[in-house]
Structures are given as structure tokens and as C-alpha cells.
PDB file of C-alpha atoms in Angstrom:
ATOM      1  CA  UNK A1296     -23.681 -19.194 -51.698  1.00 56.00           C
ATOM      2  CA  UNK A1297     -25.225 -21.289 -48.759  1.00 58.00           C
ATOM      3  CA  UNK A1298     -23.897 -24.587 -47.976  1.00 68.00           C
ATOM      4  CA  UNK A1299     -26.215 -24.890 -44.699  1.00 90.00           C
ATOM      5  CA  UNK A1300     -27.704 -28.144 -45.306  1.00 95.00           C
ATOM      6  CA  UNK A1301     -31.146 -29.062 -43.677  1.00 96.00           C
ATOM      7  CA  UNK A1302     -31.388 -32.980 -43.004  1.00 96.00           C
ATOM      8  CA  UNK A1303     -33.936 -35.457 -42.232  1.00 96.00           C
ATOM      9  CA  UNK A1304     -33.959 -39.052 -41.963  1.00 96.00           C
ATOM     10  CA  UNK A1305     -35.864 -42.262 -41.329  1.00 97.00           C
ATOM     11  CA  UNK A1306     -34.501 -45.898 -40.990  1.00 95.00           C
ATOM     12  CA  UNK A1307     -32.036 -46.539 -43.967  1.00 95.00           C
ATOM     13  CA  UNK A1308     -33.104 -43.254 -45.535  1.00 97.00           C
ATOM     14  CA  UNK A1309     -31.445 -39.856 -45.244  1.00 98.00           C
ATOM     15  CA  UNK A1310     -32.547 -36.616 -47.113  1.00 98.00           C
ATOM     16  CA  UNK A1311     -31.035 -33.017 -47.284  1.00 98.00           C
ATOM     17  CA  UNK A1312     -31.311 -29.910 -49.112  1.00 98.00           C
ATOM     18  CA  UNK A1313     -29.590 -26.294 -49.417  1.00 97.00           C
ATOM     19  CA  UNK A1314     -30.270 -23.112 -50.979  1.00 96.00           C
ATOM     20  CA  UNK A1315     -27.049 -22.899 -52.924  1.00 96.00           C
ATOM     21  CA  UNK A1316     -26.444 -19.292 -54.586  1.00 94.00           C
ATOM     22  CA  UNK A1317     -30.358 -18.667 -54.693  1.00 93.00           C
ATOM     23  CA  UNK A1318     -32.065 -16.271 -52.355  1.00 92.00           C
ATOM     24  CA  UNK A1319     -35.130 -18.387 -52.012  1.00 93.00           C
ATOM     25  CA  UNK A1320     -35.362 -22.303 -51.213  1.00 95.00           C
ATOM     26  CA  UNK A1321     -37.684 -23.671 -53.698  1.00 96.00           C
ATOM     27  CA  UNK A1322     -36.706 -27.239 -53.224  1.00 97.00           C
ATOM     28  CA  UNK A1323     -38.570 -29.555 -50.680  1.00 98.00           C
ATOM     29  CA  UNK A1324     -38.584 -33.147 -49.627  1.00 98.00           C
ATOM     30  CA  UNK A1325     -39.970 -35.377 -47.176  1.00 98.00           C
ATOM     31  CA  UNK A1326     -39.242 -39.036 -45.775  1.00 98.00           C
ATOM     32  CA  UNK A1327     -41.957 -41.027 -44.217  1.00 98.00           C
ATOM     33  CA  UNK A1328     -41.843 -44.250 -42.350  1.00 98.00           C
ATOM     34  CA  UNK A1329     -44.421 -46.779 -40.930  1.00 97.00           C
ATOM     35  CA  UNK A1330     -42.632 -48.704 -38.343  1.00 96.00           C
ATOM     36  CA  UNK A1331     -45.429 -51.497 -38.125  1.00 95.00           C
ATOM     37  CA  UNK A1332     -45.017 -52.310 -41.811  1.00 95.00           C
ATOM     38  CA  UNK A1333     -41.707 -50.829 -42.533  1.00 95.00           C
ATOM     39  CA  UNK A1334     -43.011 -49.028 -45.424  1.00 97.00           C
ATOM     40  CA  UNK A1335     -41.331 -45.907 -46.531  1.00 98.00           C
ATOM     41  CA  UNK A1336     -42.516 -43.133 -48.779  1.00 98.00           C
ATOM     42  CA  UNK A1337     -39.895 -40.555 -50.136  1.00 98.00           C
ATOM     43  CA  UNK A1338     -41.015 -37.418 -51.953  1.00 98.00           C
ATOM     44  CA  UNK A1339     -38.760 -34.700 -53.460  1.00 98.00           C
ATOM     45  CA  UNK A1340     -40.241 -31.412 -55.355  1.00 98.00           C
ATOM     46  CA  UNK A1341     -38.632 -28.878 -57.146  1.00 98.00           C
ATOM     47  CA  UNK A1342     -40.842 -25.592 -57.365  1.00 97.00           C
ATOM     48  CA  UNK A1343     -40.853 -22.818 -59.961  1.00 93.00           C
ATOM     49  CA  UNK A1344     -43.274 -20.192 -61.185  1.00 82.00           C
ATOM     50  CA  UNK A1345     -41.698 -16.815 -60.076  1.00 75.00           C
ATOM     51  CA  UNK A1346     -42.279 -14.146 -57.261  1.00 72.00           C
ATOM     52  CA  UNK A1347     -42.084 -16.751 -54.230  1.00 81.00           C
ATOM     53  CA  UNK A1348     -44.755 -19.257 -56.248  1.00 93.00           C
ATOM     54  CA  UNK A1349     -41.834 -21.818 -56.389  1.00 95.00           C
ATOM     55  CA  UNK A1350     -41.646 -22.196 -52.767  1.00 96.00           C
ATOM     56  CA  UNK A1351     -45.552 -22.237 -52.436  1.00 96.00           C
ATOM     57  CA  UNK A1352     -45.511 -24.967 -54.985  1.00 97.00           C
ATOM     58  CA  UNK A1353     -43.010 -27.282 -53.434  1.00 98.00           C
ATOM     59  CA  UNK A1354     -44.404 -26.763 -50.185  1.00 97.00           C
ATOM     60  CA  UNK A1355     -47.955 -27.939 -51.554  1.00 98.00           C
ATOM     61  CA  UNK A1356     -46.456 -31.058 -52.868  1.00 98.00           C
ATOM     62  CA  UNK A1357     -45.199 -31.953 -49.325  1.00 98.00           C
ATOM     63  CA  UNK A1358     -48.494 -30.795 -47.587  1.00 98.00           C
ATOM     64  CA  UNK A1359     -50.337 -33.219 -50.044  1.00 98.00           C
ATOM     65  CA  UNK A1360     -47.965 -36.055 -49.219  1.00 98.00           C
ATOM     66  CA  UNK A1361     -48.404 -35.673 -45.538  1.00 98.00           C
ATOM     67  CA  UNK A1362     -52.176 -35.633 -45.629  1.00 98.00           C
ATOM     68  CA  UNK A1363     -52.450 -38.835 -47.869  1.00 97.00           C
ATOM     69  CA  UNK A1364     -49.877 -40.567 -45.903  1.00 98.00           C
ATOM     70  CA  UNK A1365     -51.811 -39.755 -42.798  1.00 97.00           C
ATOM     71  CA  UNK A1366     -54.854 -40.906 -44.193  1.00 96.00           C
ATOM     72  CA  UNK A1367     -53.335 -44.389 -44.548  1.00 96.00           C
ATOM     73  CA  UNK A1368     -54.195 -44.195 -48.491  1.00 93.00           C
ATOM     74  CA  UNK A1369     -51.261 -46.167 -49.113  1.00 95.00           C
ATOM     75  CA  UNK A1370     -52.470 -49.165 -47.341  1.00 95.00           C
ATOM     76  CA  UNK A1371     -55.739 -49.353 -49.442  1.00 92.00           C
ATOM     77  CA  UNK A1372     -54.352 -48.799 -52.859  1.00 95.00           C
ATOM     78  CA  UNK A1373     -51.700 -50.573 -54.935  1.00 97.00           C
ATOM     79  CA  UNK A1374     -48.391 -48.684 -55.074  1.00 97.00           C
ATOM     80  CA  UNK A1375     -48.693 -47.127 -58.564  1.00 97.00           C
ATOM     81  CA  UNK A1376     -52.216 -46.099 -58.025  1.00 98.00           C
ATOM     82  CA  UNK A1377     -51.172 -44.418 -54.890  1.00 98.00           C
ATOM     83  CA  UNK A1378     -48.415 -42.536 -56.290  1.00 98.00           C
ATOM     84  CA  UNK A1379     -50.679 -41.377 -59.257  1.00 98.00           C
ATOM     85  CA  UNK A1380     -53.237 -40.297 -56.638  1.00 98.00           C
ATOM     86  CA  UNK A1381     -50.246 -38.341 -54.844  1.00 98.00           C
ATOM     87  CA  UNK A1382     -49.278 -36.646 -58.021  1.00 98.00           C
ATOM     88  CA  UNK A1383     -52.901 -35.777 -59.150  1.00 98.00           C
ATOM     89  CA  UNK A1384     -53.615 -34.301 -55.910  1.00 98.00           C
ATOM     90  CA  UNK A1385     -50.776 -32.324 -55.585  1.00 98.00           C
ATOM     91  CA  UNK A1386     -51.273 -30.794 -59.174  1.00 98.00           C
ATOM     92  CA  UNK A1387     -54.848 -29.975 -57.837  1.00 98.00           C
ATOM     93  CA  UNK A1388     -53.480 -28.356 -54.623  1.00 97.00           C
ATOM     94  CA  UNK A1389     -51.050 -26.180 -56.905  1.00 97.00           C
ATOM     95  CA  UNK A1390     -53.903 -25.045 -59.083  1.00 96.00           C
ATOM     96  CA  UNK A1391     -55.795 -24.086 -56.057  1.00 96.00           C
ATOM     97  CA  UNK A1392     -52.853 -22.272 -54.531  1.00 95.00           C
ATOM     98  CA  UNK A1393     -52.382 -20.326 -57.836  1.00 94.00           C
ATOM     99  CA  UNK A1394     -55.993 -18.900 -57.571  1.00 93.00           C
ATOM    100  CA  UNK A1395     -55.655 -14.952 -56.947  1.00 83.00           C
ATOM    101  CA  UNK A1396     -51.925 -14.686 -57.612  1.00 88.00           C
ATOM    102  CA  UNK A1397     -51.001 -12.070 -59.995  1.00 85.00           C
ATOM    103  CA  UNK A1398     -47.679 -12.334 -61.971  1.00 83.00           C
ATOM    104  CA  UNK A1399     -46.825 -15.766 -60.499  1.00 88.00           C
ATOM    105  CA  UNK A1400     -47.954 -19.363 -61.005  1.00 92.00           C
ATOM    106  CA  UNK A1401     -47.050 -22.253 -58.713  1.00 96.00           C
ATOM    107  CA  UNK A1402     -45.570 -25.067 -60.620  1.00 97.00           C
ATOM    108  CA  UNK A1403     -43.332 -28.062 -59.535  1.00 98.00           C
ATOM    109  CA  UNK A1404     -41.773 -31.090 -60.414  1.00 98.00           C
ATOM    110  CA  UNK A1405     -41.935 -34.421 -58.406  1.00 98.00           C
ATOM    111  CA  UNK A1406     -40.215 -37.564 -58.087  1.00 98.00           C
ATOM    112  CA  UNK A1407     -41.677 -40.209 -55.433  1.00 98.00           C
ATOM    113  CA  UNK A1408     -40.556 -43.729 -54.299  1.00 98.00           C
ATOM    114  CA  UNK A1409     -42.602 -45.972 -52.321  1.00 98.00           C
ATOM    115  CA  UNK A1410     -40.744 -48.890 -50.690  1.00 98.00           C
ATOM    116  CA  UNK A1411     -43.107 -51.640 -49.467  1.00 96.00           C
ATOM    117  CA  UNK A1412     -42.193 -55.284 -48.916  1.00 92.00           C
ATOM    118  CA  UNK A1413     -39.813 -56.503 -51.575  1.00 92.00           C
ATOM    119  CA  UNK A1414     -41.014 -54.152 -54.095  1.00 96.00           C
ATOM    120  CA  UNK A1415     -40.294 -50.545 -55.113  1.00 98.00           C
ATOM    121  CA  UNK A1416     -42.306 -48.290 -57.259  1.00 98.00           C
ATOM    122  CA  UNK A1417     -41.776 -44.563 -58.166  1.00 98.00           C
ATOM    123  CA  UNK A1418     -43.415 -41.917 -60.196  1.00 98.00           C
ATOM    124  CA  UNK A1419     -42.127 -38.728 -61.581  1.00 98.00           C
ATOM    125  CA  UNK A1420     -43.162 -35.326 -63.354  1.00 98.00           C
ATOM    126  CA  UNK A1421     -40.616 -33.112 -64.633  1.00 97.00           C
ATOM    127  CA  UNK A1422     -36.701 -33.159 -64.511  1.00 97.00           C
ATOM    128  CA  UNK A1423     -36.166 -34.442 -60.700  1.00 98.00           C
ATOM    129  CA  UNK A1424     -34.705 -37.705 -60.779  1.00 98.00           C
ATOM    130  CA  UNK A1425     -34.492 -41.100 -59.472  1.00 98.00           C
ATOM    131  CA  UNK A1426     -31.373 -43.331 -59.764  1.00 98.00           C
ATOM    132  CA  UNK A1427     -31.411 -47.058 -58.941  1.00 98.00           C
ATOM    133  CA  UNK A1428     -27.977 -48.801 -58.017  1.00 97.00           C
ATOM    134  CA  UNK A1429     -26.745 -51.935 -57.194  1.00 95.00           C
ATOM    135  CA  UNK A1430     -23.796 -51.507 -55.314  1.00 85.00           C
ATOM    136  CA  UNK A1431     -21.949 -48.783 -57.409  1.00 82.00           C
ATOM    137  CA  UNK A1432     -23.515 -49.931 -60.615  1.00 92.00           C
ATOM    138  CA  UNK A1433     -26.397 -47.724 -62.070  1.00 96.00           C
ATOM    139  CA  UNK A1434     -29.334 -49.907 -63.150  1.00 96.00           C
ATOM    140  CA  UNK A1435     -31.310 -47.085 -64.384  1.00 96.00           C
ATOM    141  CA  UNK A1436     -32.658 -43.602 -63.965  1.00 97.00           C
ATOM    142  CA  UNK A1437     -35.834 -41.760 -64.758  1.00 98.00           C
ATOM    143  CA  UNK A1438     -36.092 -39.763 -68.141  1.00 96.00           C
ATOM    144  CA  UNK A1439     -36.485 -36.067 -67.726  1.00 96.00           C
ATOM    145  CA  UNK A1440     -39.525 -34.607 -69.307  1.00 96.00           C
ATOM    146  CA  UNK A1441     -37.593 -31.752 -71.091  1.00 95.00           C
ATOM    147  CA  UNK A1442     -36.442 -30.492 -74.392  1.00 95.00           C
ATOM    148  CA  UNK A1443     -33.064 -31.374 -73.317  1.00 95.00           C
ATOM    149  CA  UNK A1444     -34.157 -35.194 -72.764  1.00 95.00           C
ATOM    150  CA  UNK A1445     -35.854 -34.981 -76.276  1.00 93.00           C
ATOM    151  CA  UNK A1446     -32.522 -33.880 -77.808  1.00 94.00           C
ATOM    152  CA  UNK A1447     -30.905 -37.020 -76.211  1.00 93.00           C
ATOM    153  CA  UNK A1448     -33.617 -39.071 -77.655  1.00 94.00           C
ATOM    154  CA  UNK A1449     -32.871 -37.738 -80.982  1.00 94.00           C
ATOM    155  CA  UNK A1450     -29.299 -38.340 -80.932  1.00 94.00           C
ATOM    156  CA  UNK A1451     -28.608 -34.421 -80.914  1.00 94.00           C
ATOM    157  CA  UNK A1452     -27.190 -34.412 -77.511  1.00 94.00           C
ATOM    158  CA  UNK A1453     -25.086 -36.666 -75.114  1.00 93.00           C
ATOM    159  CA  UNK A1454     -26.765 -37.540 -71.785  1.00 92.00           C
ATOM    160  CA  UNK A1455     -23.843 -36.502 -69.805  1.00 89.00           C
ATOM    161  CA  UNK A1456     -24.138 -32.941 -71.692  1.00 92.00           C
ATOM    162  CA  UNK A1457     -27.651 -32.468 -70.620  1.00 94.00           C
ATOM    163  CA  UNK A1458     -26.707 -30.367 -67.500  1.00 89.00           C
ATOM    164  CA  UNK A1459     -25.001 -27.659 -69.499  1.00 89.00           C
ATOM    165  CA  UNK A1460     -27.676 -27.634 -72.422  1.00 90.00           C
ATOM    166  CA  UNK A1461     -29.470 -24.416 -73.091  1.00 88.00           C
ATOM    167  CA  UNK A1462     -32.576 -26.166 -73.115  1.00 88.00           C
ATOM    168  CA  UNK A1463     -32.189 -28.064 -69.822  1.00 87.00           C
ATOM    169  CA  UNK A1464     -34.756 -25.852 -68.002  1.00 87.00           C
ATOM    170  CA  UNK A1465     -37.366 -26.014 -70.774  1.00 93.00           C
ATOM    171  CA  UNK A1466     -39.839 -28.443 -69.152  1.00 95.00           C
ATOM    172  CA  UNK A1467     -42.665 -30.542 -71.078  1.00 95.00           C
ATOM    173  CA  UNK A1468     -44.480 -31.651 -67.984  1.00 95.00           C
ATOM    174  CA  UNK A1469     -44.876 -30.291 -64.652  1.00 96.00           C
ATOM    175  CA  UNK A1470     -47.647 -30.028 -61.610  1.00 98.00           C
ATOM    176  CA  UNK A1471     -49.681 -26.924 -61.478  1.00 96.00           C
ATOM    177  CA  UNK A1472     -50.168 -26.401 -65.172  1.00 94.00           C
ATOM    178  CA  UNK A1473     -53.593 -25.889 -67.165  1.00 93.00           C
ATOM    179  CA  UNK A1474     -53.872 -29.838 -67.776  1.00 93.00           C
ATOM    180  CA  UNK A1475     -53.603 -32.621 -65.532  1.00 95.00           C
ATOM    181  CA  UNK A1476     -49.977 -33.952 -65.651  1.00 96.00           C
ATOM    182  CA  UNK A1477     -49.255 -37.104 -67.360  1.00 97.00           C
ATOM    183  CA  UNK A1478     -47.452 -39.301 -64.473  1.00 98.00           C
ATOM    184  CA  UNK A1479     -44.421 -41.679 -65.516  1.00 98.00           C
ATOM    185  CA  UNK A1480     -44.287 -44.963 -63.353  1.00 98.00           C
ATOM    186  CA  UNK A1481     -41.690 -47.447 -62.651  1.00 98.00           C
ATOM    187  CA  UNK A1482     -41.193 -50.417 -60.489  1.00 96.00           C
ATOM    188  CA  UNK A1483     -38.646 -53.055 -59.545  1.00 97.00           C
ATOM    189  CA  UNK A1484     -37.954 -55.954 -57.187  1.00 96.00           C
ATOM    190  CA  UNK A1485     -35.818 -54.989 -54.343  1.00 96.00           C
ATOM    191  CA  UNK A1486     -32.520 -56.896 -53.917  1.00 93.00           C
ATOM    192  CA  UNK A1487     -29.957 -56.492 -50.769  1.00 93.00           C
ATOM    193  CA  UNK A1488     -27.363 -54.036 -51.455  1.00 92.00           C
ATOM    194  CA  UNK A1489     -29.572 -51.896 -54.016  1.00 96.00           C
ATOM    195  CA  UNK A1490     -29.821 -48.223 -53.273  1.00 97.00           C
ATOM    196  CA  UNK A1491     -31.668 -45.153 -54.763  1.00 98.00           C
ATOM    197  CA  UNK A1492     -30.857 -41.793 -55.092  1.00 98.00           C
ATOM    198  CA  UNK A1493     -33.641 -38.938 -55.690  1.00 98.00           C
ATOM    199  CA  UNK A1494     -32.317 -35.399 -56.654  1.00 98.00           C
ATOM    200  CA  UNK A1495     -33.332 -32.045 -58.016  1.00 98.00           C
ATOM    201  CA  UNK A1496     -31.547 -30.800 -61.145  1.00 97.00           C
ATOM    202  CA  UNK A1497     -29.366 -28.773 -58.966  1.00 97.00           C
ATOM    203  CA  UNK A1498     -27.658 -31.998 -57.926  1.00 98.00           C
ATOM    204  CA  UNK A1499     -27.700 -34.003 -61.043  1.00 97.00           C
ATOM    205  CA  UNK A1500     -26.385 -31.247 -63.333  1.00 96.00           C
ATOM    206  CA  UNK A1501     -23.400 -31.077 -60.867  1.00 96.00           C
ATOM    207  CA  UNK A1502     -22.634 -34.658 -59.947  1.00 97.00           C
ATOM    208  CA  UNK A1503     -22.006 -37.523 -62.266  1.00 96.00           C
ATOM    209  CA  UNK A1504     -24.057 -40.734 -62.246  1.00 96.00           C
ATOM    210  CA  UNK A1505     -20.809 -42.531 -61.102  1.00 96.00           C
ATOM    211  CA  UNK A1506     -20.425 -40.058 -58.301  1.00 97.00           C
ATOM    212  CA  UNK A1507     -23.959 -40.315 -57.037  1.00 97.00           C
ATOM    213  CA  UNK A1508     -23.411 -44.314 -57.271  1.00 96.00           C
ATOM    214  CA  UNK A1509     -20.242 -44.231 -55.166  1.00 96.00           C
ATOM    215  CA  UNK A1510     -21.667 -41.840 -52.434  1.00 97.00           C
ATOM    216  CA  UNK A1511     -24.940 -43.941 -52.264  1.00 96.00           C
ATOM    217  CA  UNK A1512     -22.720 -47.125 -51.373  1.00 93.00           C
ATOM    218  CA  UNK A1513     -21.116 -45.447 -48.583  1.00 94.00           C
ATOM    219  CA  UNK A1514     -21.450 -47.082 -45.095  1.00 92.00           C
ATOM    220  CA  UNK A1515     -22.258 -43.671 -43.550  1.00 96.00           C
ATOM    221  CA  UNK A1516     -25.211 -42.307 -45.802  1.00 96.00           C
ATOM    222  CA  UNK A1517     -25.764 -39.233 -43.840  1.00 96.00           C
ATOM    223  CA  UNK A1518     -22.152 -38.247 -44.217  1.00 97.00           C
ATOM    224  CA  UNK A1519     -22.412 -39.242 -48.054  1.00 97.00           C
ATOM    225  CA  UNK A1520     -25.545 -37.059 -48.497  1.00 98.00           C
ATOM    226  CA  UNK A1521     -23.770 -33.911 -46.772  1.00 97.00           C
ATOM    227  CA  UNK A1522     -20.780 -34.389 -49.130  1.00 97.00           C
ATOM    228  CA  UNK A1523     -22.798 -34.731 -52.250  1.00 98.00           C
ATOM    229  CA  UNK A1524     -24.924 -31.540 -51.451  1.00 98.00           C
ATOM    230  CA  UNK A1525     -21.617 -29.594 -50.606  1.00 97.00           C
ATOM    231  CA  UNK A1526     -20.011 -30.610 -53.841  1.00 97.00           C
ATOM    232  CA  UNK A1527     -23.076 -29.669 -55.831  1.00 97.00           C
ATOM    233  CA  UNK A1528     -23.349 -26.156 -53.994  1.00 97.00           C
ATOM    234  CA  UNK A1529     -19.574 -25.585 -54.450  1.00 96.00           C
ATOM    235  CA  UNK A1530     -19.727 -26.644 -58.187  1.00 96.00           C
ATOM    236  CA  UNK A1531     -22.719 -24.610 -58.787  1.00 95.00           C
ATOM    237  CA  UNK A1532     -20.951 -21.435 -57.557  1.00 95.00           C
ATOM    238  CA  UNK A1533     -22.515 -18.014 -56.687  1.00 94.00           C
ATOM    239  CA  UNK A1534     -25.432 -18.232 -58.885  1.00 92.00           C
ATOM    240  CA  UNK A1535     -25.941 -22.080 -58.574  1.00 94.00           C
ATOM    241  CA  UNK A1536     -29.522 -23.647 -58.112  1.00 95.00           C
ATOM    242  CA  UNK A1537     -31.045 -25.043 -55.013  1.00 97.00           C
ATOM    243  CA  UNK A1538     -30.062 -28.600 -54.209  1.00 98.00           C
ATOM    244  CA  UNK A1539     -31.971 -31.401 -52.575  1.00 98.00           C
ATOM    245  CA  UNK A1540     -31.054 -35.135 -52.395  1.00 98.00           C
ATOM    246  CA  UNK A1541     -32.575 -38.241 -50.622  1.00 98.00           C
ATOM    247  CA  UNK A1542     -30.546 -41.614 -50.281  1.00 98.00           C
ATOM    248  CA  UNK A1543     -32.164 -44.832 -49.462  1.00 97.00           C
ATOM    249  CA  UNK A1544     -30.505 -48.169 -49.078  1.00 96.00           C
ATOM    250  CA  UNK A1545     -31.776 -51.696 -48.852  1.00 94.00           C
ATOM    251  CA  UNK A1546     -30.107 -53.531 -46.326  1.00 76.00           C
ATOM    252  CA  UNK A1547     -30.090 -57.519 -45.703  1.00 57.00           C
ATOM    253  CA  UNK A1548     -32.042 -57.052 -42.497  1.00 57.00           C
ATOM    254  CA  UNK A1549     -34.862 -55.005 -44.163  1.00 59.00           C
ATOM    255  CA  UNK A1550     -34.874 -57.395 -47.041  1.00 50.00           C
ATOM    256  CA  UNK A1551     -35.112 -60.566 -44.947  1.00 55.00           C
ATOM    257  CA  UNK A1552     -37.900 -59.084 -42.738  1.00 57.00           C
ATOM    258  CA  UNK A1553     -39.818 -58.287 -46.068  1.00 56.00           C
ATOM    259  CA  UNK A1554     -39.341 -61.833 -47.119  1.00 55.00           C
ATOM    260  CA  UNK A1555     -40.224 -63.418 -43.769  1.00 52.00           C
ATOM    261  CA  UNK A1556     -43.411 -61.222 -44.007  1.00 51.00           C
ATOM    262  CA  UNK A1557     -44.236 -62.305 -47.475  1.00 52.00           C
ATOM    263  CA  UNK A1558     -43.728 -65.948 -46.439  1.00 49.00           C
ATOM    264  CA  UNK A1559     -45.810 -65.913 -43.330  1.00 47.00           C
ATOM    265  CA  UNK A1560     -48.671 -64.115 -45.215  1.00 44.00           C
ATOM    266  CA  UNK A1561     -48.598 -67.097 -47.961  1.00 55.00           C
ATOM    267  CA  UNK A1562     -48.480 -69.665 -45.156  1.00 55.00           C
ATOM    268  CA  UNK A1563     -51.605 -67.985 -43.199  1.00 52.00           C
ATOM    269  CA  UNK A1564     -53.497 -67.893 -46.654  1.00 55.00           C
ATOM    270  CA  UNK A1565     -53.136 -71.621 -46.886  1.00 60.00           C
ATOM    271  CA  UNK A1566     -53.864 -72.485 -43.426  1.00 56.00           C
ATOM    272  CA  UNK A1567     -50.427 -73.417 -42.346  1.00 47.00           C
ATOM    273  CA  UNK A1568     -49.304 -71.243 -39.459  1.00 38.00           C
ATOM    274  CA  UNK A1569     -47.965 -74.010 -37.250  1.00 34.00           C
ATOM    275  CA  UNK A1570     -44.055 -73.819 -36.575  1.00 35.00           C
ATOM    276  CA  UNK A1571     -43.625 -77.246 -37.780  1.00 31.00           C
ATOM    277  CA  UNK A1572     -45.192 -76.479 -41.189  1.00 30.00           C
ATOM    278  CA  UNK A1573     -42.620 -74.036 -41.889  1.00 30.00           C
ATOM    279  CA  UNK A1574     -39.670 -76.311 -42.512  1.00 29.00           C
ATOM    280  CA  UNK A1575     -41.642 -78.827 -44.347  1.00 28.00           C
ATOM    281  CA  UNK A1576     -42.850 -76.857 -47.205  1.00 29.00           C
ATOM    282  CA  UNK A1577     -40.408 -75.036 -49.994  1.00 30.00           C
ATOM    283  CA  UNK A1578     -41.568 -71.757 -51.063  1.00 24.00           C
TER     284      UNK A1578
END
């Protein structure tokens, strides 16, 4: 059982992963930040497919994310369109990586969050989740594309019991299959004190929503992330799954900078760029 945690961070964001009880690490995540615009892109993938294909798949999702970010496509496209492009491009990359493989097929889940200005947008395929909190209160989470989630929708299973259900790992959507994936999208206005948690099923099966909410509001996000992953690994035991987690927080400074940038853009569009004009107009 491996509790060695690999971590990465950008301003107001921390991420980490650990192998848990598995021989291979099939989870992958990436946090990208543009200092000039304060835009953040967070992506987490949980690979599967047997015989090393899971690791190949999640690495493919991260490679595509890096490439699209480097190309600056997020500057040109609306947030949801960019995330759709990311998911479909990752799917195509996994199909390409699967060509010629025998006895293995690279598939992956994905959950992605774009924080830009005063707005968040996200997309997901599979059972890797995004949670949104205000303080410690959960405002909502993504719904898994799994048989277990269908059971919850039908009233056959309590949402809290999904992690232990026999059908939890039977996914209805994923990247790398024979058909292009149907990507699910969401968006919200950002508020100070909001936080986000993106995680693989190895985390949410072991930690409750309340536990994630309490950890996400901790002052020291890096320590909170490490504590969350260590708990998930310990509870998973010798046969526990890989675990990966990203915490992101919206602070007052970040929110105010986004508000100020939006204000100046509106004023510039109206030709009101003089300092004296700012205090004379309500916005």
C-alpha cells in the first residue's frame, strides 16, 4: 500500500495523487495557470483498459491538455466550447494510442475545470467527480455516468452507498470508446469563499462529501490535500484504488481582481478610461 503522494500546485490550487494498493498508477492530473490573465485549467483523468492501457490513457488526456493550453485555444473559444474540444481531442488521442494494441484498450474518465474571470465552467465524462462548496456547504456535484448512478436516479440506491455498490465501476460513458463521448457540462458564477474538489473514484468512495467540504475550506490547502489522500489510501487498504485529488479555492483577492478586470473592460468599451470617470458611474 503506497502512501507516497506526488503533488503539484499553482496559485490557489493544489493537486496530488498516490498509487494506493495498486501496482500501477492510472490516475493523472494537471494544473495550469496563466499569470497574465489569472486563468486556471485543472484536469483529472482516471485511466482503465488493462495491461498498462490505463496509464497510457490518462497520460494521453494530460498530453492533449498541455498541447491545447500551449496553443492558446482557451483564449479564442468560450469556456464550454474549449472544454468540449479538450474532451473530444483527448478521445481521439486515446483512439490513436489504441491502434495496434492487442488485449488492451486505453479508456479514461475525465473531469476538467476552467476558472476564468468571475466564472467557472466544467466538463466531465465517466465517474471522476467535481464538487463545488461554499464554505463547508456542498452546492452540488457532477453526476457519474455509471450504472450505480442510474440506480440512484431510480431510487434503488442511496447516493451515499454508491461507493460500495457492485455496479459502481460499470461506466456508461468514457473516453476512448468506439463512439465520440457525450460530454456533460456545467457552469457557475464565482464567489469569494467558494472551493472546488476534483477527484477520482478512489477518493470519493472513501471520503464523504462532508469530509471533502471540511478539508477544502482548510487554510492550508496543500496539507488538506495530503491528509485527504492519506485517508483515502488508508481506508482503501491493501487492495485500494489509485487516488487523485485537486483542491481549488476562490479568495477575495482573486475575486476582486476578476471583478476589476471586468469593470475596466466595460469602461474601456464605453470609452470611459479616465480615472475621474470611474467614481462617477455605477456599475
